[in-house]
Tab-separated table of C-alpha atoms and ligand atoms in Angstrom:
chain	number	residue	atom	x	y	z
X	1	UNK	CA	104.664	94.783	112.179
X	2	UNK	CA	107.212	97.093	111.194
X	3	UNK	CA	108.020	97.297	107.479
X	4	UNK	CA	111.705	98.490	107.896
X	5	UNK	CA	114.795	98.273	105.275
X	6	UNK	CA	116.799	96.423	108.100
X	7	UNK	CA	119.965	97.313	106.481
X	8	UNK	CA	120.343	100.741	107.003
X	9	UNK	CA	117.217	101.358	109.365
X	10	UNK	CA	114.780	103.564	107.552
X	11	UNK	CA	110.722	103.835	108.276
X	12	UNK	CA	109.079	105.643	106.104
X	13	UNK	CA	105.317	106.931	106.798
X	14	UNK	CA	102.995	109.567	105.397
X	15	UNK	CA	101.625	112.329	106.687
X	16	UNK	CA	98.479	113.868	105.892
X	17	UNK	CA	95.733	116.255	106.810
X	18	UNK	CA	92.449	117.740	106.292
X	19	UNK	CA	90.869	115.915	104.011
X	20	UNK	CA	87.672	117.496	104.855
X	21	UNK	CA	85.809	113.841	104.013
X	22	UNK	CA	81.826	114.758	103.325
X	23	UNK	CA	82.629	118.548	101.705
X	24	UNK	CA	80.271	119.282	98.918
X	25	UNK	CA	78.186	116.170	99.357
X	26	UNK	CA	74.769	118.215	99.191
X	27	UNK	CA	75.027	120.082	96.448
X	28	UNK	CA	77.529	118.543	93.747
X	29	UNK	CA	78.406	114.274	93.991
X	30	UNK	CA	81.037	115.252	91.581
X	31	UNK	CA	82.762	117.106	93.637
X	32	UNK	CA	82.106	115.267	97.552
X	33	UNK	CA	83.738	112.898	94.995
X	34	UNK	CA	87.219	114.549	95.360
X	35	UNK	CA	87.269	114.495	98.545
X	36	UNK	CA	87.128	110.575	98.796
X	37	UNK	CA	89.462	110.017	95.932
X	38	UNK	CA	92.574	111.637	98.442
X	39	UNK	CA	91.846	109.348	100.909
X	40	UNK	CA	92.205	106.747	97.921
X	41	UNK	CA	95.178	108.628	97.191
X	42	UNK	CA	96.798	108.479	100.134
X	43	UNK	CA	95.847	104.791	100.837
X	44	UNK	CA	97.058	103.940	97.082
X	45	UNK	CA	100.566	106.020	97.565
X	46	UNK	CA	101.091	104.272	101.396
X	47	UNK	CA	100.539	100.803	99.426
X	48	UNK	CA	103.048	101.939	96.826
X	49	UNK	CA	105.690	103.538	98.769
X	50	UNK	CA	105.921	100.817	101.475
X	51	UNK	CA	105.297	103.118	104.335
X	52	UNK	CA	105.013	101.831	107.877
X	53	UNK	CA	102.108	104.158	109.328
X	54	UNK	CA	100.009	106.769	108.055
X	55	UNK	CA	99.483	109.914	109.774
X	56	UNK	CA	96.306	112.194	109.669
X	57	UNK	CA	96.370	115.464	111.374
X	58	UNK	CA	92.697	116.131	112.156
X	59	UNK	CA	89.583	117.294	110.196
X	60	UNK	CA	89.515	113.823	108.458
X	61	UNK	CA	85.736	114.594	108.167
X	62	UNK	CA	84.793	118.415	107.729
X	63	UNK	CA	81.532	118.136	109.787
X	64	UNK	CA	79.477	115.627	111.299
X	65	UNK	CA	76.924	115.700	108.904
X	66	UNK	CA	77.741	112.420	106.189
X	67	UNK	CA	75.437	110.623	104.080
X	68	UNK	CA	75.175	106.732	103.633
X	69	UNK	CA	76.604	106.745	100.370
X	70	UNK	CA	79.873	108.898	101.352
X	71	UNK	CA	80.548	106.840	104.557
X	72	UNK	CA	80.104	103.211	102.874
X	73	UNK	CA	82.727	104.266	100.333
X	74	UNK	CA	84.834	105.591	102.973
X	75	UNK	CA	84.445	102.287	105.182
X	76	UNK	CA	84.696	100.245	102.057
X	77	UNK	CA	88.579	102.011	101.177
X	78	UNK	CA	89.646	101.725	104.628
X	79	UNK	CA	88.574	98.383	104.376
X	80	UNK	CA	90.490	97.191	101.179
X	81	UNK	CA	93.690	98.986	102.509
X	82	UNK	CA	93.741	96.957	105.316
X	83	UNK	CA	92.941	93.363	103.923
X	84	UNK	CA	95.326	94.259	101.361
X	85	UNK	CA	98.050	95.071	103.518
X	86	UNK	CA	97.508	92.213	106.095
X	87	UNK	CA	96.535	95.288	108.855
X	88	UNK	CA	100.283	95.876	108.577
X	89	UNK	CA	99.843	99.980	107.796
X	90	UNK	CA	98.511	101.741	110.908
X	91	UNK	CA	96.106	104.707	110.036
X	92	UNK	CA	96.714	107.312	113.063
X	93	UNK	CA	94.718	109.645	113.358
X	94	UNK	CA	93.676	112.814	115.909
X	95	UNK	CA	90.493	114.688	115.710
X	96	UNK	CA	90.562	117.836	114.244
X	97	UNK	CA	87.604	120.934	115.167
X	98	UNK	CA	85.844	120.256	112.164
X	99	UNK	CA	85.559	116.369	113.112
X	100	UNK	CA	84.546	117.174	116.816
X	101	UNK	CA	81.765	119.942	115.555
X	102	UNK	CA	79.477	120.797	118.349
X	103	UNK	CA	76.570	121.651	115.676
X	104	UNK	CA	74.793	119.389	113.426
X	105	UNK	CA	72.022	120.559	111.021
X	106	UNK	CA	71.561	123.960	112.776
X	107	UNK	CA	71.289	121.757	116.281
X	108	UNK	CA	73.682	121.544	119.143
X	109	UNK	CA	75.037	118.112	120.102
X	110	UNK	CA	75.547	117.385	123.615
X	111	UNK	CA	77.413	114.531	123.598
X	112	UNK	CA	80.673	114.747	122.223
X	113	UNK	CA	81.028	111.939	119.341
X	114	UNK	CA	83.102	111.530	115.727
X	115	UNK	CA	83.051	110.028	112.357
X	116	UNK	CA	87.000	108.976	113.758
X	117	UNK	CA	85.543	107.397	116.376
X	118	UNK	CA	82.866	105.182	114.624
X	119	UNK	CA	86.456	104.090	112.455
X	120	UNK	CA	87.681	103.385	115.481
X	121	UNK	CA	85.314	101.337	116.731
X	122	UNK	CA	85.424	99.589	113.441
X	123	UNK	CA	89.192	98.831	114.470
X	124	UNK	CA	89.892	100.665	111.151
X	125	UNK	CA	92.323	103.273	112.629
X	126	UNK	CA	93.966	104.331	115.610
X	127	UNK	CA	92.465	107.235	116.864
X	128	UNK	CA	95.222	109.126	119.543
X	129	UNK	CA	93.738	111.465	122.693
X	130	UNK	CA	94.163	111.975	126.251
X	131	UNK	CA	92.817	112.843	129.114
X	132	UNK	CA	93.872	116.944	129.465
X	133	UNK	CA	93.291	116.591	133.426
X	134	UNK	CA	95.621	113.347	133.990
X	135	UNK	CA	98.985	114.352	135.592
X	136	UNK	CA	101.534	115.269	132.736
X	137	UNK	CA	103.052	111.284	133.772
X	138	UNK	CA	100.042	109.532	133.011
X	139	UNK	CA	98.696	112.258	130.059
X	140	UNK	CA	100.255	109.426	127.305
X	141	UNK	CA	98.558	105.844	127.919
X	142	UNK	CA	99.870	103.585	125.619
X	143	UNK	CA	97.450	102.554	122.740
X	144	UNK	CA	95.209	99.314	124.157
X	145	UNK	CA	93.413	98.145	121.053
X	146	UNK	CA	90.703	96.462	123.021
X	147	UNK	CA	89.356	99.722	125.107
X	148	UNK	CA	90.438	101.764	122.122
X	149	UNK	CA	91.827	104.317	124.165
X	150	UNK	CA	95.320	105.501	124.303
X	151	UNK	CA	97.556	108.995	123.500
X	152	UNK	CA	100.724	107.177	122.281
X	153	UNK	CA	102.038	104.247	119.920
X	154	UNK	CA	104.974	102.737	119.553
X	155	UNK	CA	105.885	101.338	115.799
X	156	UNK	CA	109.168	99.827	115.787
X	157	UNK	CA	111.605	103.080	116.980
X	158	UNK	CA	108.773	105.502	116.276
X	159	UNK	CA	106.764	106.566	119.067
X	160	UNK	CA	103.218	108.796	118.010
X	161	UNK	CA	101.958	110.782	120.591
X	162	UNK	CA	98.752	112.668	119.769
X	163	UNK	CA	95.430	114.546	121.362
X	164	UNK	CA	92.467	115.691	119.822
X	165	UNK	CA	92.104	119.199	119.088
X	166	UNK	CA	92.605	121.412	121.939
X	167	UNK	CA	90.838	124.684	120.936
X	168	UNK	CA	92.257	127.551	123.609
X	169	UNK	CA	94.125	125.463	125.892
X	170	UNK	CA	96.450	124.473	123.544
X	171	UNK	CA	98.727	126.697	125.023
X	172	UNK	CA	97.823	125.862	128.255
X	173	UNK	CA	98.863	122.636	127.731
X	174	UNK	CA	101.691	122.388	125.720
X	175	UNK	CA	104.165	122.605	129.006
X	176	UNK	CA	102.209	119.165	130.277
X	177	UNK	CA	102.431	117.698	126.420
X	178	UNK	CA	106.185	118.172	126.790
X	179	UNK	CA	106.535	116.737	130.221
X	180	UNK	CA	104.325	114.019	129.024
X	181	UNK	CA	107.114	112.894	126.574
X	182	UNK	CA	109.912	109.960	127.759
X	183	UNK	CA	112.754	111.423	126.745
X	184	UNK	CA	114.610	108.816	127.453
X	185	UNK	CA	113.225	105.792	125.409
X	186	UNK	CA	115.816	106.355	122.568
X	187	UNK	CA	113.259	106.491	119.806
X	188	UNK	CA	111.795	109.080	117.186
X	189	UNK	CA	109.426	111.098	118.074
X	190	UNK	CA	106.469	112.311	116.799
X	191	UNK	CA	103.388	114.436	118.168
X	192	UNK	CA	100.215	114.953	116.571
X	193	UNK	CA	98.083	118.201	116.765
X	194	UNK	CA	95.798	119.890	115.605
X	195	UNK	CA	96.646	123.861	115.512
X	196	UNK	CA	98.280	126.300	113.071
X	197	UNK	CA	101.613	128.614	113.418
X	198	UNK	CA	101.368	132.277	114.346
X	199	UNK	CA	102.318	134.088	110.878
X	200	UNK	CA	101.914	131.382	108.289
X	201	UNK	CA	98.678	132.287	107.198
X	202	UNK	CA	97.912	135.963	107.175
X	203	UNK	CA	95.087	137.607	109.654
X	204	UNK	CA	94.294	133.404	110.907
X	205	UNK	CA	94.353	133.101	114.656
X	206	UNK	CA	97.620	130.429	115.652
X	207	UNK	CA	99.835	129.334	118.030
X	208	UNK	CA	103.221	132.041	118.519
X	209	UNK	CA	106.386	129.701	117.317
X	210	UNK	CA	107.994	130.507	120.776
X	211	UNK	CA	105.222	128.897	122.582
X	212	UNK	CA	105.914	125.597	120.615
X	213	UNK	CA	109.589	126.105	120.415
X	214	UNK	CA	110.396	124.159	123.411
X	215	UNK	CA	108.938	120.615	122.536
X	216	UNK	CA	111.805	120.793	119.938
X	217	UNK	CA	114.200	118.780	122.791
X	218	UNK	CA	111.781	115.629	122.992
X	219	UNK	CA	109.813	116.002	119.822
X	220	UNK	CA	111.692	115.073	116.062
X	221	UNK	CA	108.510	115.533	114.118
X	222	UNK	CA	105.389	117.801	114.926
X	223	UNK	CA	103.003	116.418	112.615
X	224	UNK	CA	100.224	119.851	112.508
X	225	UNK	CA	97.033	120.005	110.681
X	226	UNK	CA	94.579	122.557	110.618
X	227	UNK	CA	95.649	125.921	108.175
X	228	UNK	CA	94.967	124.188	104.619
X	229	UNK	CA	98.019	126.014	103.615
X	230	UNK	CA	101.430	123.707	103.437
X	231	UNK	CA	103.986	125.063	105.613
X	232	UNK	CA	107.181	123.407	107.324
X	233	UNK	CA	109.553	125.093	109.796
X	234	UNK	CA	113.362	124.760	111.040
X	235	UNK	CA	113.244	121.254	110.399
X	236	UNK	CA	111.215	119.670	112.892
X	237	UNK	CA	107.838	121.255	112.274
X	238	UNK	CA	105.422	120.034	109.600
X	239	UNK	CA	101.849	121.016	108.028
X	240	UNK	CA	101.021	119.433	105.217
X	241	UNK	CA	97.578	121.891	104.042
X	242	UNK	CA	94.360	120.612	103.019
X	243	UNK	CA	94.020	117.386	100.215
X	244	UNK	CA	91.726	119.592	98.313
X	245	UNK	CA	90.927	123.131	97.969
X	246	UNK	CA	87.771	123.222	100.450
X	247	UNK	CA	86.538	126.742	99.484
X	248	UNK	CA	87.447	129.534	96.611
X	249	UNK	CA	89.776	131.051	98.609
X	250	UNK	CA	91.989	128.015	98.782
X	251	UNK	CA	92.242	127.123	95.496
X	252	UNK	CA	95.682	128.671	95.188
X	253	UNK	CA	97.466	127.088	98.470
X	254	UNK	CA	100.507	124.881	98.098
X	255	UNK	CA	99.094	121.663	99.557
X	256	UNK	CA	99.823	117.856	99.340
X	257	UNK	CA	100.848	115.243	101.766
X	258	UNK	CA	104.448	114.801	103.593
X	259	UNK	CA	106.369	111.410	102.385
X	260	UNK	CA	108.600	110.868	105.840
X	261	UNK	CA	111.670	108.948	105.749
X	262	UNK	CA	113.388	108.446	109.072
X	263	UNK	CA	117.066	106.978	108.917
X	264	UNK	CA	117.831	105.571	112.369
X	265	UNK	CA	122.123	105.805	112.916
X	266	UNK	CA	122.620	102.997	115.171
X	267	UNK	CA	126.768	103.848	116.227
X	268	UNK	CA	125.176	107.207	117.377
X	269	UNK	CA	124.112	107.432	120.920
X	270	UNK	CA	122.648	111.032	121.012
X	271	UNK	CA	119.112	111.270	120.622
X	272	UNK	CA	118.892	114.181	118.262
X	273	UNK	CA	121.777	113.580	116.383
X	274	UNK	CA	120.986	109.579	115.945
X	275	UNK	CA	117.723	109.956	113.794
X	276	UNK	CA	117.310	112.193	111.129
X	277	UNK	CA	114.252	112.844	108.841
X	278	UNK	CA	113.905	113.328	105.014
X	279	UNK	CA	110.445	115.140	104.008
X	280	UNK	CA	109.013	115.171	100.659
X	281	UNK	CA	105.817	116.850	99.512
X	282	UNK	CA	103.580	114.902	97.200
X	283	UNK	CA	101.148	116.516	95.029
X	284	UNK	CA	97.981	114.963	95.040
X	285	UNK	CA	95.699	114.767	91.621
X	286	UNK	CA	93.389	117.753	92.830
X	287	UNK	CA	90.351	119.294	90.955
X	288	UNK	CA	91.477	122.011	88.232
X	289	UNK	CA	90.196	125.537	89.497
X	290	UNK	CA	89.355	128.229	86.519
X	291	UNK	CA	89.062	131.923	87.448
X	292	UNK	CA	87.296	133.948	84.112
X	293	UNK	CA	86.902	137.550	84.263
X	294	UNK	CA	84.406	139.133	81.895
X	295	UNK	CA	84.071	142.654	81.568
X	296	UNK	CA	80.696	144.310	80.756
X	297	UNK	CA	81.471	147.220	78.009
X	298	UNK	CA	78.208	148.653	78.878
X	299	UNK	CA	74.910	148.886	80.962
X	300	UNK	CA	73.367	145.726	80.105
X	301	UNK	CA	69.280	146.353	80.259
X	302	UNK	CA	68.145	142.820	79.735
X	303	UNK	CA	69.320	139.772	81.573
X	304	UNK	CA	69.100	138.204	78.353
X	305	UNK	CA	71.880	140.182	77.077
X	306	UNK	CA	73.749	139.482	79.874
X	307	UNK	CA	73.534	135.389	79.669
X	308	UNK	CA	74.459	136.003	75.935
X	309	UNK	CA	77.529	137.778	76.210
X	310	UNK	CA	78.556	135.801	78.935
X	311	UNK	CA	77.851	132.433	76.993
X	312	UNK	CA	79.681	133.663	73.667
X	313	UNK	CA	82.655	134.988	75.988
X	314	UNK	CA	83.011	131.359	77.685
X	315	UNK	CA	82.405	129.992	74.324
X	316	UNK	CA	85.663	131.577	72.270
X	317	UNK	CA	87.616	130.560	76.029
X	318	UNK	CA	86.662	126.673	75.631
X	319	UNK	CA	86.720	126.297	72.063
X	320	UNK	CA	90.047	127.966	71.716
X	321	UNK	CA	91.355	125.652	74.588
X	322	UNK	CA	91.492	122.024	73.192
X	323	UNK	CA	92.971	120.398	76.717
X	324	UNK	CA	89.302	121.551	78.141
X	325	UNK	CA	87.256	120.367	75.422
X	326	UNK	CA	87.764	116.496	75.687
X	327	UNK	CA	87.534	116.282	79.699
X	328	UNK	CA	85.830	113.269	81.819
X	329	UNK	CA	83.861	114.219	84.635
X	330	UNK	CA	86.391	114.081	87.122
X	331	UNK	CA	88.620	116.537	85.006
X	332	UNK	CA	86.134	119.207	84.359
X	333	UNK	CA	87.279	122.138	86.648
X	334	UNK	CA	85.651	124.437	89.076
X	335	UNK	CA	84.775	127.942	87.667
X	336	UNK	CA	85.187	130.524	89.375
X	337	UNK	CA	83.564	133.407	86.880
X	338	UNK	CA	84.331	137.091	87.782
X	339	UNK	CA	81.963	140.004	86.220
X	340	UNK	CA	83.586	143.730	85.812
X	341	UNK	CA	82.979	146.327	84.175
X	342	UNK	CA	79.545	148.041	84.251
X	343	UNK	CA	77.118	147.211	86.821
X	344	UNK	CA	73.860	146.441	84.778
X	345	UNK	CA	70.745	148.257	85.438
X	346	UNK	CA	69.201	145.428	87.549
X	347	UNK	CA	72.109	143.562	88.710
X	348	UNK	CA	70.184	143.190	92.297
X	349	UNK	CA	68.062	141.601	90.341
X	350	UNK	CA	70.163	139.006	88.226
X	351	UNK	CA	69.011	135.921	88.845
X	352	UNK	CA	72.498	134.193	89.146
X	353	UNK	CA	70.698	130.171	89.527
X	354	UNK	CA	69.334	130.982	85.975
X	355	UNK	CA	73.050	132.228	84.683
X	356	UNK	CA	74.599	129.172	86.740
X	357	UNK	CA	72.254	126.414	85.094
X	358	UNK	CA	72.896	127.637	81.517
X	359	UNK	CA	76.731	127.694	82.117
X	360	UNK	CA	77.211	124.452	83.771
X	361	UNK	CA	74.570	122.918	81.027
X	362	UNK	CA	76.427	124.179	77.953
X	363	UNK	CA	80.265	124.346	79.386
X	364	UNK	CA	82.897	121.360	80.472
X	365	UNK	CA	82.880	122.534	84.399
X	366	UNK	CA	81.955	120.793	87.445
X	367	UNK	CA	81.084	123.350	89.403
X	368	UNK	CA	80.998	126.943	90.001
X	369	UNK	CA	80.331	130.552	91.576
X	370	UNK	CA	79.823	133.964	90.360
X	371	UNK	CA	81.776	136.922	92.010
X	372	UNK	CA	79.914	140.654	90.755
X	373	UNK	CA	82.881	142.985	91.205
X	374	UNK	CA	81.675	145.872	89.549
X	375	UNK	CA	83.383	148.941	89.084
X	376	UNK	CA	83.093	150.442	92.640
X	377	UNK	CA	84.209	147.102	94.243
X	378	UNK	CA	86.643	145.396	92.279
X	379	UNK	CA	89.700	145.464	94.828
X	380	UNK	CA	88.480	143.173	97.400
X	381	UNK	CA	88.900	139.997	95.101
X	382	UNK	CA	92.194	140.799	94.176
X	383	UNK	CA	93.590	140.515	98.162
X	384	UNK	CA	93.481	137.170	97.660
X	385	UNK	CA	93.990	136.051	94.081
X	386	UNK	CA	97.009	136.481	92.061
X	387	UNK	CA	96.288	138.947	88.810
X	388	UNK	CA	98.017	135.955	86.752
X	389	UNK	CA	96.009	133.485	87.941
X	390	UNK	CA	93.256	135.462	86.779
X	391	UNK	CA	92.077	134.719	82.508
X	392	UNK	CA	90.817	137.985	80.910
X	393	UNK	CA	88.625	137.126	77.781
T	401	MN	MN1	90.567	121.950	108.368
């Protein structure tokens, strides 16, 4: 059922990717807990903004390695959503590389299988793919909810194409992809995959604009996943980054999730110039990240001396900050602690799981990691983080 304001024809959807779904789960609950509250997110905002489908651009789960605990909860969300909605929001979804992983606990899998697909077969989303050997006319089956197979589904005057992640023959097959498209149907299109733009992340392997350029005569909306950084382009294309920061590194992306609203002019019988598409980016409630440089004046000898001064630095940083003091579990950030300065005597040595235990024991923080970025390394860190984003104490 399509959930459209009949008066002046708008559909509104989300999309979303990367959630990553499993991240963290070995080490920290806490924080594999993140991970689940965006899909929560996303399910509570699709509830709240009345949005006809949901889109999710691949790595849904970031390996293939879950445990029973994550996967009931996820099952159990999915689950609500849809009673609660009457099945009336579709969840579409394409596999991403991290959710088709070919290695599972150091041991290669021969069969290819999914987390997406075990949803699937729970009817609890529609999982989009094709066939990359069909002829470009037949590469786009409808979806057939009984065989659960299927690269394209019509909602109302939305049509979703979609195929899993394509690794290196993307490129290959984009020409078939286009072919593949009706262009004649009179509806808004959309295509799902799973691959980043040449030049929107720095030094990451991605597909050159030109090479994509052409789809932009059947396709309205290329709904991307894969970088974990947001980026949208001339328009038409649209990457909405990672729900969470998955590593260090990403903790200063612009990320979030795309709120789509399509306004369908019916006097207007060109395609192009009949539907046109408003795209908001939502911030999603993510986990606080905390980067704390401490400077060694001197050699430290003892490791002793080295938890101390650490401890009384991080001390006069929480005490002065009032916001940090009061926090719940699910507010306490990540830290990210940076030591400069003089190397001490034994830093091979330091036993950082010692240092880590007494921070995270005595200090409001979820999580963290220790960068040593002593005096004769200290620009490599800096690459990637912004000097402001960096606290001196
Ligand atoms: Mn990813």
């Amino acid at each position: 059922m399509l959930k459209s304001d009949s008066e002046n024809h708008k559909v509104r959807f989300i999309h979303a990717s990367d959630i990553h779904l499993g991240t963290g789960q070995y080490q920290n609950p806490a924080r594999s807990d993140d991970f689940i509250k965006i899909l929560k997110g996303i399910i509570d905002l699709a509830i709240s903004k009345k949005v006809s489908f949901i889109l999710l651009g691949g790595d849904v789960f970031g390996s293939l390695d879950l445990l029973p605990e994550q996967l009931s909860r996820i099952v159990k969300i999915l689950k609500d959503f849809k009673e609660k909605t009457q099945d009336s929001i579709n969840i579409i979804a394409i596999e991403g590389n991290h959710d088709i992983r070919k290695y599972s606990r150091g041991s290669r899998i021969i069969r290819r299988q999914s987390w997406l697909r075990f949803l699937q077969e729970l009817d609890l989303l529609v999982l989009l793919d094709v066939n990359p050997e069909a002829r470009s006319e037949n590469l786009f089956q409808n979806y057939d909810y009984q065989t659960k197979k299927g690269g394209k589904i019509r909602i109302g005057n939305v049509v979703i194409y979609g195929t899993s992640y394509l690794g290196r023959r993307t490129e290959e097959l984009l020409p078939k992809i286009r072919s593949g498209i009706n262009q004649t149907d009179g509806c808004f299109h959309i295509l799902l995959q799973h691959f980043g733009i040449k030049g929107q992340m720095k030094n990451v392997p991605g597909m050159p604009l030109y090479k994509v350029q052409p789809l932009k005569d059947c396709i309205h909306y290329l709904a991307l996943g894969h970088y974990h950084l947001q980026f949208k382009i001339g328009g038409w294309i649209f990457n909405p980054g990672s729900g969470e920061a998955v590593s260090s590194v990403e903790s200063n992306y612009k990320r979030g999730i795309f709120l789509g609203e399509i306004t369908e002019k019916n006097e207007v019988s060109d395609n192009r110039l009949k539907f046109s598409v408003d795209v908001k980016n939502v911030s999603l409630k993510n986990r606080d990240h905390m980067w704390v440089t401490i400077y060694f004046p001197e050699v430290f000898q003892m490791e002793h001396e080295i938890i101390s001064f650490i401890t009384e630095k991080l001390t006069s940083k929480f005490s002065n900050d009032n916001k940090i003091k009061k926090l719940t579990q699910s507010q306490k950030p990540i830290l990210y602690l940076v030591l400069r300065g003089n190397k001490p005597l034994f830093s091979e040595n330091l036993d950082v799981n010692i240092l880590k235990e007494t921070i995270l024991n005595q200090f409001p923080v979820v999580s963290m990691r220790i960068y040593e970025k002593y005096v004769e390394n200290t620009r490599t860190l800096e690459t990637f983080i912004p000097i402001k984003k960096m606290v001196k104490i």
